[in-house]
């Protein structure tokens, strides 16, 4: 009997840990008060009397990002940093532009699942599952197609085409966070020692130093 109770308790915990977005609201909204000295998970709420329509809007996703950079891609974000009214709502959006051969390099959103739709062009997109399989799940998506990147899994988008590509992607967090794999590992501050990276990647230290110099 006791073991059955324990099993039920464990099942109940398993159910509630599976929630895959920011915690849900206990009120209509909690517009971020960025000036508050109060430290909470997210931002403290503005007095609802002081909330204005501008807290819920952002203009700019009609504009292409500047893809003149090493990766040939640009992310324009509209999350709680741009839209205070997103605080505690568990959602945000980005526009991503890709030049021909542009890459949004492998990265992780540790707080969000991402659902992307192609507005212009086509892209090769994919994500990799965890160990032991490390399976690559990938495909070419074109205008109108939708693709999902599950929370926490490393993913990328590459524009192999000859035209620019544009996507709109929605993420299940007001502040999805991003961990770009290459620059996190090879461009940390201070650097991870080249002894460690040489061993981790099974290459010599000169190669590690060369990669580190790129970031
Ligand atoms: C885009 O970025 C490049 C490199 O930083 C810069 O030289 C260029 O002026 C930018 N273009 C625009 C339109 O802002």
PDB file of N, CA and C in Angstrom, residues 121-164:
ATOM      1  N   UNK A 121      12.020  32.120 -49.125  1.00  0.00           N
ATOM      2  CA  UNK A 121      13.167  31.267 -49.409  1.00  0.00           C
ATOM      3  C   UNK A 121      12.983  29.858 -48.878  1.00  0.00           C
ATOM      4  N   UNK A 122      14.086  29.165 -48.753  1.00  0.00           N
ATOM      5  CA  UNK A 122      14.058  27.818 -48.192  1.00  0.00           C
ATOM      6  C   UNK A 122      15.324  27.597 -47.394  1.00  0.00           C
ATOM      7  N   UNK A 123      15.257  26.656 -46.454  1.00  0.00           N
ATOM      8  CA  UNK A 123      16.350  26.433 -45.506  1.00  0.00           C
ATOM      9  C   UNK A 123      16.491  24.943 -45.230  1.00  0.00           C
ATOM     10  N   UNK A 124      17.728  24.547 -44.928  1.00  0.00           N
ATOM     11  CA  UNK A 124      17.964  23.215 -44.391  1.00  0.00           C
ATOM     12  C   UNK A 124      18.030  23.387 -42.869  1.00  0.00           C
ATOM     13  N   UNK A 125      17.108  22.721 -42.150  1.00  0.00           N
ATOM     14  CA  UNK A 125      17.016  22.916 -40.699  1.00  0.00           C
ATOM     15  C   UNK A 125      17.109  21.563 -39.992  1.00  0.00           C
ATOM     16  N   UNK A 126      17.542  21.579 -38.742  1.00  0.00           N
ATOM     17  CA  UNK A 126      17.578  20.319 -38.023  1.00  0.00           C
ATOM     18  C   UNK A 126      17.945  20.496 -36.563  1.00  0.00           C
ATOM     19  N   UNK A 127      17.731  19.413 -35.815  1.00  0.00           N
ATOM     20  CA  UNK A 127      18.166  19.361 -34.418  1.00  0.00           C
ATOM     21  C   UNK A 127      18.712  17.983 -34.128  1.00  0.00           C
ATOM     22  N   UNK A 128      19.455  17.861 -33.040  1.00  0.00           N
ATOM     23  CA  UNK A 128      20.100  16.604 -32.669  1.00  0.00           C
ATOM     24  C   UNK A 128      19.560  16.161 -31.310  1.00  0.00           C
ATOM     25  N   UNK A 129      19.212  14.880 -31.218  1.00  0.00           N
ATOM     26  CA  UNK A 129      18.679  14.357 -29.954  1.00  0.00           C
ATOM     27  C   UNK A 129      19.827  14.080 -28.974  1.00  0.00           C
ATOM     28  N   UNK A 130      19.456  13.804 -27.735  1.00  0.00           N
ATOM     29  CA  UNK A 130      20.458  13.588 -26.688  1.00  0.00           C
ATOM     30  C   UNK A 130      21.115  12.215 -26.837  1.00  0.00           C
ATOM     31  N   UNK A 131      22.116  11.952 -26.003  1.00  0.00           N
ATOM     32  CA  UNK A 131      22.792  10.648 -25.996  1.00  0.00           C
ATOM     33  C   UNK A 131      21.826   9.570 -25.528  1.00  0.00           C
ATOM     34  N   UNK A 132      22.019   8.319 -25.918  1.00  0.00           N
ATOM     35  CA  UNK A 132      23.153   7.834 -26.691  1.00  0.00           C
ATOM     36  C   UNK A 132      22.952   7.909 -28.207  1.00  0.00           C
ATOM     37  N   UNK A 133      21.755   8.261 -28.659  1.00  0.00           N
ATOM     38  CA  UNK A 133      21.517   8.197 -30.108  1.00  0.00           C
ATOM     39  C   UNK A 133      22.160   9.350 -30.869  1.00  0.00           C
ATOM     40  N   UNK A 134      22.051  10.572 -30.302  1.00  0.00           N
ATOM     41  CA  UNK A 134      22.499  11.783 -31.014  1.00  0.00           C
ATOM     42  C   UNK A 134      22.020  11.760 -32.463  1.00  0.00           C
ATOM     43  N   UNK A 135      20.728  11.518 -32.604  1.00  0.00           N
ATOM     44  CA  UNK A 135      20.163  11.406 -33.946  1.00  0.00           C
ATOM     45  C   UNK A 135      19.903  12.791 -34.538  1.00  0.00           C
ATOM     46  N   UNK A 136      20.309  12.999 -35.768  1.00  0.00           N
ATOM     47  CA  UNK A 136      20.030  14.257 -36.466  1.00  0.00           C
ATOM     48  C   UNK A 136      18.674  14.146 -37.145  1.00  0.00           C
ATOM     49  N   UNK A 137      17.766  15.059 -36.777  1.00  0.00           N
ATOM     50  CA  UNK A 137      16.440  15.096 -37.405  1.00  0.00           C
ATOM     51  C   UNK A 137      16.401  16.385 -38.217  1.00  0.00           C
ATOM     52  N   UNK A 138      16.382  16.253 -39.548  1.00  0.00           N
ATOM     53  CA  UNK A 138      16.575  17.443 -40.385  1.00  0.00           C
ATOM     54  C   UNK A 138      15.790  17.318 -41.673  1.00  0.00           C
ATOM     55  N   UNK A 139      15.538  18.471 -42.278  1.00  0.00           N
ATOM     56  CA  UNK A 139      14.904  18.472 -43.600  1.00  0.00           C
ATOM     57  C   UNK A 139      15.016  19.845 -44.224  1.00  0.00           C
ATOM     58  N   UNK A 140      14.680  19.922 -45.493  1.00  0.00           N
ATOM     59  CA  UNK A 140      14.606  21.211 -46.179  1.00  0.00           C
ATOM     60  C   UNK A 140      13.179  21.733 -46.009  1.00  0.00           C
ATOM     61  N   UNK A 141      13.062  22.977 -45.551  1.00  0.00           N
ATOM     62  CA  UNK A 141      11.742  23.602 -45.433  1.00  0.00           C
ATOM     63  C   UNK A 141      11.702  24.810 -46.361  1.00  0.00           C
ATOM     64  N   UNK A 142      10.507  25.030 -46.933  1.00  0.00           N
ATOM     65  CA  UNK A 142      10.345  26.154 -47.854  1.00  0.00           C
ATOM     66  C   UNK A 142       9.188  27.022 -47.386  1.00  0.00           C
ATOM     67  N   UNK A 143       8.986  28.115 -48.105  1.00  0.00           N
ATOM     68  CA  UNK A 143       7.947  29.085 -47.746  1.00  0.00           C
ATOM     69  C   UNK A 143       6.647  28.392 -47.336  1.00  0.00           C
ATOM     70  N   UNK A 144       6.138  28.749 -46.181  1.00  0.00           N
ATOM     71  CA  UNK A 144       4.880  28.178 -45.692  1.00  0.00           C
ATOM     72  C   UNK A 144       5.051  26.959 -44.823  1.00  0.00           C
ATOM     73  N   UNK A 145       6.227  26.357 -44.840  1.00  0.00           N
ATOM     74  CA  UNK A 145       6.453  25.172 -44.006  1.00  0.00           C
ATOM     75  C   UNK A 145       6.728  25.584 -42.554  1.00  0.00           C
ATOM     76  N   UNK A 146       6.407  24.651 -41.659  1.00  0.00           N
ATOM     77  CA  UNK A 146       6.605  24.873 -40.221  1.00  0.00           C
ATOM     78  C   UNK A 146       7.523  23.782 -39.692  1.00  0.00           C
ATOM     79  N   UNK A 147       8.415  24.134 -38.793  1.00  0.00           N
ATOM     80  CA  UNK A 147       9.312  23.141 -38.192  1.00  0.00           C
ATOM     81  C   UNK A 147       9.442  23.431 -36.704  1.00  0.00           C
ATOM     82  N   UNK A 148       9.550  22.372 -35.917  1.00  0.00           N
ATOM     83  CA  UNK A 148       9.626  22.510 -34.451  1.00  0.00           C
ATOM     84  C   UNK A 148      11.003  22.071 -33.954  1.00  0.00           C
ATOM     85  N   UNK A 149      11.576  22.886 -33.076  1.00  0.00           N
ATOM     86  CA  UNK A 149      12.819  22.535 -32.392  1.00  0.00           C
ATOM     87  C   UNK A 149      12.481  22.338 -30.914  1.00  0.00           C
ATOM     88  N   UNK A 150      12.492  21.090 -30.423  1.00  0.00           N
ATOM     89  CA  UNK A 150      12.123  20.872 -29.018  1.00  0.00           C
ATOM     90  C   UNK A 150      13.089  21.592 -28.073  1.00  0.00           C
ATOM     91  N   UNK A 151      12.529  22.065 -26.984  1.00  0.00           N
ATOM     92  CA  UNK A 151      13.301  22.759 -25.939  1.00  0.00           C
ATOM     93  C   UNK A 151      14.592  22.014 -25.611  1.00  0.00           C
ATOM     94  N   UNK A 152      15.673  22.766 -25.448  1.00  0.00           N
ATOM     95  CA  UNK A 152      16.950  22.238 -24.952  1.00  0.00           C
ATOM     96  C   UNK A 152      17.785  21.475 -25.981  1.00  0.00           C
ATOM     97  N   UNK A 153      17.251  21.200 -27.169  1.00  0.00           N
ATOM     98  CA  UNK A 153      18.037  20.420 -28.124  1.00  0.00           C
ATOM     99  C   UNK A 153      18.785  21.348 -29.091  1.00  0.00           C
ATOM    100  N   UNK A 154      20.059  21.025 -29.383  1.00  0.00           N
ATOM    101  CA  UNK A 154      20.833  21.847 -30.305  1.00  0.00           C
ATOM    102  C   UNK A 154      20.238  21.804 -31.708  1.00  0.00           C
ATOM    103  N   UNK A 155      20.127  22.997 -32.326  1.00  0.00           N
ATOM    104  CA  UNK A 155      19.488  23.073 -33.644  1.00  0.00           C
ATOM    105  C   UNK A 155      20.137  24.178 -34.476  1.00  0.00           C
ATOM    106  N   UNK A 156      19.839  24.169 -35.776  1.00  0.00           N
ATOM    107  CA  UNK A 156      20.456  25.132 -36.712  1.00  0.00           C
ATOM    108  C   UNK A 156      19.527  25.328 -37.887  1.00  0.00           C
ATOM    109  N   UNK A 157      19.809  26.411 -38.654  1.00  0.00           N
ATOM    110  CA  UNK A 157      19.147  26.621 -39.937  1.00  0.00           C
ATOM    111  C   UNK A 157      20.222  27.115 -40.909  1.00  0.00           C
ATOM    112  N   UNK A 158      20.210  26.576 -42.120  1.00  0.00           N
ATOM    113  CA  UNK A 158      21.203  26.948 -43.131  1.00  0.00           C
ATOM    114  C   UNK A 158      20.507  27.271 -44.448  1.00  0.00           C
ATOM    115  N   UNK A 159      20.859  28.418 -45.015  1.00  0.00           N
ATOM    116  CA  UNK A 159      20.292  28.827 -46.306  1.00  0.00           C
ATOM    117  C   UNK A 159      21.237  28.410 -47.423  1.00  0.00           C
ATOM    118  N   UNK A 160      21.013  27.231 -47.950  1.00  0.00           N
ATOM    119  CA  UNK A 160      21.876  26.738 -49.028  1.00  0.00           C
ATOM    120  C   UNK A 160      21.480  27.378 -50.361  1.00  0.00           C
ATOM    121  N   UNK A 161      20.384  28.144 -50.381  1.00  0.00           N
ATOM    122  CA  UNK A 161      19.850  28.684 -51.635  1.00  0.00           C
ATOM    123  C   UNK A 161      20.604  29.901 -52.124  1.00  0.00           C
ATOM    124  N   UNK A 162      20.152  30.432 -53.250  1.00  0.00           N
ATOM    125  CA  UNK A 162      20.822  31.591 -53.840  1.00  0.00           C
ATOM    126  C   UNK A 162      20.068  32.878 -53.534  1.00  0.00           C
ATOM    127  N   UNK A 163      18.892  32.756 -52.891  1.00  0.00           N
ATOM    128  CA  UNK A 163      18.117  33.943 -52.504  1.00  0.00           C
ATOM    129  C   UNK A 163      18.164  34.104 -50.986  1.00  0.00           C
ATOM    130  N   UNK A 164      17.819  35.297 -50.525  1.00  0.00           N
ATOM    131  CA  UNK A 164      17.685  35.499 -49.082  1.00  0.00           C
ATOM    132  C   UNK A 164      16.545  34.634 -48.548  1.00  0.00           C
TER     133      UNK A 164
END
